[in-house]
Amino acid sequence: MWPRHGPVTTEWLSSYEEFAAWTSRAGVVADPSAPPSENAPRAAALAAFARVQACRDDMDEIFRALADGSAPPAAALRRMQLAYVEALANGQLLGDTQGCAWRWDSGSDLLAPLWTVVAAAVELLTHGPTDHIKPCHVCRFIFIDHSKNSSRRWCRMDDCGKAEKIARYLQRRSEAHRP
Ligand SMILES: [Zn+2]
């Protein structure tokens, strides 16, 4: 687990395949059973992954600044803007009687899942709720707080939520036993 401050000690995103697996789990790609990296040439997957990491770093800079109550850095926003333009250029605007939506075909483009993420990030940045973006109090992740009174302090109940509850319990116990 990363410390909240200081250098990043663990790289959670270490290959394109891992990114593809995450996009499947997160529902970013339409068909989770067919990750786009299957049968992709190695060099193409490596190049796509370099792009994924660069965009991830830009998003991290931008959303971390917002989570800390600061303005996002202009250089990262500019790079995000360029990625968004590329995403839209590679997407399709499709519509029916209910309305229109952008779609990226993950079957033919290794970067399609990334464009979906970039478009969602820009949607969040421009339409909010950016004031619900928070840093986890336990690890280095950032999350959107959907709790009723905006009081959540950790990214996921399963790990950081439990870790914080255990830490609080141990602190209360040590205080209770203090002479
Ligand atoms: Zn966390």
JSON list of N, CA, C and O and ligand atoms in Angstrom, two decimals, residues 1 135-143 153-156 159-161, ligand 1:
[
{"chain": "A", "resi": 1, "resn": "MET", "atom": "N", "xyz": [0.85, -1.21, 0.00]},
{"chain": "A", "resi": 1, "resn": "MET", "atom": "CA", "xyz": [0.00, 0.00, 0.00]},
{"chain": "A", "resi": 1, "resn": "MET", "atom": "C", "xyz": [0.89, 1.25, 0.00]},
{"chain": "A", "resi": 1, "resn": "MET", "atom": "O", "xyz": [1.88, 1.28, 0.70]},
{"chain": "A", "resi": 135, "resn": "PRO", "atom": "N", "xyz": [-8.74, 12.70, -1.00]},
{"chain": "A", "resi": 135, "resn": "PRO", "atom": "CA", "xyz": [-7.64, 11.76, -0.82]},
{"chain": "A", "resi": 135, "resn": "PRO", "atom": "C", "xyz": [-8.02, 10.76, 0.27]},
{"chain": "A", "resi": 135, "resn": "PRO", "atom": "O", "xyz": [-8.66, 11.14, 1.27]},
{"chain": "A", "resi": 136, "resn": "CYS", "atom": "N", "xyz": [-7.66, 9.50, 0.09]},
{"chain": "A", "resi": 136, "resn": "CYS", "atom": "CA", "xyz": [-7.91, 8.50, 1.13]},
{"chain": "A", "resi": 136, "resn": "CYS", "atom": "C", "xyz": [-7.01, 8.82, 2.33]},
{"chain": "A", "resi": 136, "resn": "CYS", "atom": "O", "xyz": [-5.86, 9.21, 2.15]},
{"chain": "A", "resi": 137, "resn": "HIS", "atom": "N", "xyz": [-7.54, 8.67, 3.52]},
{"chain": "A", "resi": 137, "resn": "HIS", "atom": "CA", "xyz": [-6.76, 8.98, 4.73]},
{"chain": "A", "resi": 137, "resn": "HIS", "atom": "C", "xyz": [-5.83, 7.85, 5.12]},
{"chain": "A", "resi": 137, "resn": "HIS", "atom": "O", "xyz": [-5.05, 7.98, 6.05]},
{"chain": "A", "resi": 138, "resn": "VAL", "atom": "N", "xyz": [-5.95, 6.71, 4.41]},
{"chain": "A", "resi": 138, "resn": "VAL", "atom": "CA", "xyz": [-5.11, 5.56, 4.75]},
{"chain": "A", "resi": 138, "resn": "VAL", "atom": "C", "xyz": [-4.05, 5.30, 3.68]},
{"chain": "A", "resi": 138, "resn": "VAL", "atom": "O", "xyz": [-2.88, 5.14, 4.00]},
{"chain": "A", "resi": 139, "resn": "CYS", "atom": "N", "xyz": [-4.45, 5.31, 2.40]},
{"chain": "A", "resi": 139, "resn": "CYS", "atom": "CA", "xyz": [-3.49, 5.02, 1.33]},
{"chain": "A", "resi": 139, "resn": "CYS", "atom": "C", "xyz": [-3.37, 6.25, 0.42]},
{"chain": "A", "resi": 139, "resn": "CYS", "atom": "O", "xyz": [-3.83, 7.33, 0.74]},
{"chain": "A", "resi": 140, "resn": "ARG", "atom": "N", "xyz": [-2.75, 6.03, -0.75]},
{"chain": "A", "resi": 140, "resn": "ARG", "atom": "CA", "xyz": [-2.48, 7.16, -1.62]},
{"chain": "A", "resi": 140, "resn": "ARG", "atom": "C", "xyz": [-3.55, 7.35, -2.70]},
{"chain": "A", "resi": 140, "resn": "ARG", "atom": "O", "xyz": [-3.44, 8.23, -3.54]},
{"chain": "A", "resi": 141, "resn": "PHE", "atom": "N", "xyz": [-4.59, 6.53, -2.69]},
{"chain": "A", "resi": 141, "resn": "PHE", "atom": "CA", "xyz": [-5.61, 6.63, -3.71]},
{"chain": "A", "resi": 141, "resn": "PHE", "atom": "C", "xyz": [-6.49, 7.87, -3.49]},
{"chain": "A", "resi": 141, "resn": "PHE", "atom": "O", "xyz": [-6.54, 8.44, -2.40]},
{"chain": "A", "resi": 142, "resn": "ILE", "atom": "N", "xyz": [-7.18, 8.22, -4.57]},
{"chain": "A", "resi": 142, "resn": "ILE", "atom": "CA", "xyz": [-8.14, 9.33, -4.53]},
{"chain": "A", "resi": 142, "resn": "ILE", "atom": "C", "xyz": [-9.50, 8.72, -4.85]},
{"chain": "A", "resi": 142, "resn": "ILE", "atom": "O", "xyz": [-9.58, 7.77, -5.62]},
{"chain": "A", "resi": 143, "resn": "PHE", "atom": "N", "xyz": [-10.56, 9.24, -4.27]},
{"chain": "A", "resi": 143, "resn": "PHE", "atom": "CA", "xyz": [-11.87, 8.66, -4.53]},
{"chain": "A", "resi": 143, "resn": "PHE", "atom": "C", "xyz": [-12.94, 9.75, -4.60]},
{"chain": "A", "resi": 143, "resn": "PHE", "atom": "O", "xyz": [-12.68, 10.89, -4.20]},
{"chain": "A", "resi": 153, "resn": "ARG", "atom": "N", "xyz": [-13.76, 8.78, 4.57]},
{"chain": "A", "resi": 153, "resn": "ARG", "atom": "CA", "xyz": [-12.36, 9.16, 4.66]},
{"chain": "A", "resi": 153, "resn": "ARG", "atom": "C", "xyz": [-11.44, 8.18, 3.95]},
{"chain": "A", "resi": 153, "resn": "ARG", "atom": "O", "xyz": [-10.25, 8.41, 3.87]},
{"chain": "A", "resi": 154, "resn": "TRP", "atom": "N", "xyz": [-11.98, 7.09, 3.45]},
{"chain": "A", "resi": 154, "resn": "TRP", "atom": "CA", "xyz": [-11.12, 6.07, 2.85]},
{"chain": "A", "resi": 154, "resn": "TRP", "atom": "C", "xyz": [-11.68, 5.64, 1.50]},
{"chain": "A", "resi": 154, "resn": "TRP", "atom": "O", "xyz": [-12.87, 5.80, 1.22]},
{"chain": "A", "resi": 155, "resn": "CYS", "atom": "N", "xyz": [-10.77, 5.07, 0.66]},
{"chain": "A", "resi": 155, "resn": "CYS", "atom": "CA", "xyz": [-11.17, 4.75, -0.72]},
{"chain": "A", "resi": 155, "resn": "CYS", "atom": "C", "xyz": [-12.10, 3.57, -0.79]},
{"chain": "A", "resi": 155, "resn": "CYS", "atom": "O", "xyz": [-13.11, 3.61, -1.48]},
{"chain": "A", "resi": 156, "resn": "ARG", "atom": "N", "xyz": [-11.76, 2.46, -0.10]},
{"chain": "A", "resi": 156, "resn": "ARG", "atom": "CA", "xyz": [-12.60, 1.25, -0.16]},
{"chain": "A", "resi": 156, "resn": "ARG", "atom": "C", "xyz": [-12.78, 0.66, 1.22]},
{"chain": "A", "resi": 156, "resn": "ARG", "atom": "O", "xyz": [-11.82, 0.53, 1.98]},
{"chain": "A", "resi": 159, "resn": "ASP", "atom": "N", "xyz": [-10.52, -2.60, 2.25]},
{"chain": "A", "resi": 159, "resn": "ASP", "atom": "CA", "xyz": [-9.16, -2.54, 2.74]},
{"chain": "A", "resi": 159, "resn": "ASP", "atom": "C", "xyz": [-8.92, -1.31, 3.62]},
{"chain": "A", "resi": 159, "resn": "ASP", "atom": "O", "xyz": [-8.73, -1.43, 4.83]},
{"chain": "A", "resi": 160, "resn": "CYS", "atom": "N", "xyz": [-8.98, -0.11, 3.06]},
{"chain": "A", "resi": 160, "resn": "CYS", "atom": "CA", "xyz": [-8.63, 1.07, 3.86]},
{"chain": "A", "resi": 160, "resn": "CYS", "atom": "C", "xyz": [-9.66, 1.36, 4.95]},
{"chain": "A", "resi": 160, "resn": "CYS", "atom": "O", "xyz": [-9.30, 1.80, 6.04]},
{"chain": "A", "resi": 161, "resn": "GLY", "atom": "N", "xyz": [-10.97, 1.12, 4.65]},
{"chain": "A", "resi": 161, "resn": "GLY", "atom": "CA", "xyz": [-11.99, 1.35, 5.67]},
{"chain": "A", "resi": 161, "resn": "GLY", "atom": "C", "xyz": [-11.76, 0.46, 6.87]},
{"chain": "A", "resi": 161, "resn": "GLY", "atom": "O", "xyz": [-11.77, 0.91, 8.02]},
{"chain": "B", "resi": 1, "resn": "ZN", "atom": "ZN", "xyz": [-7.27, 3.89, 0.55]}
]
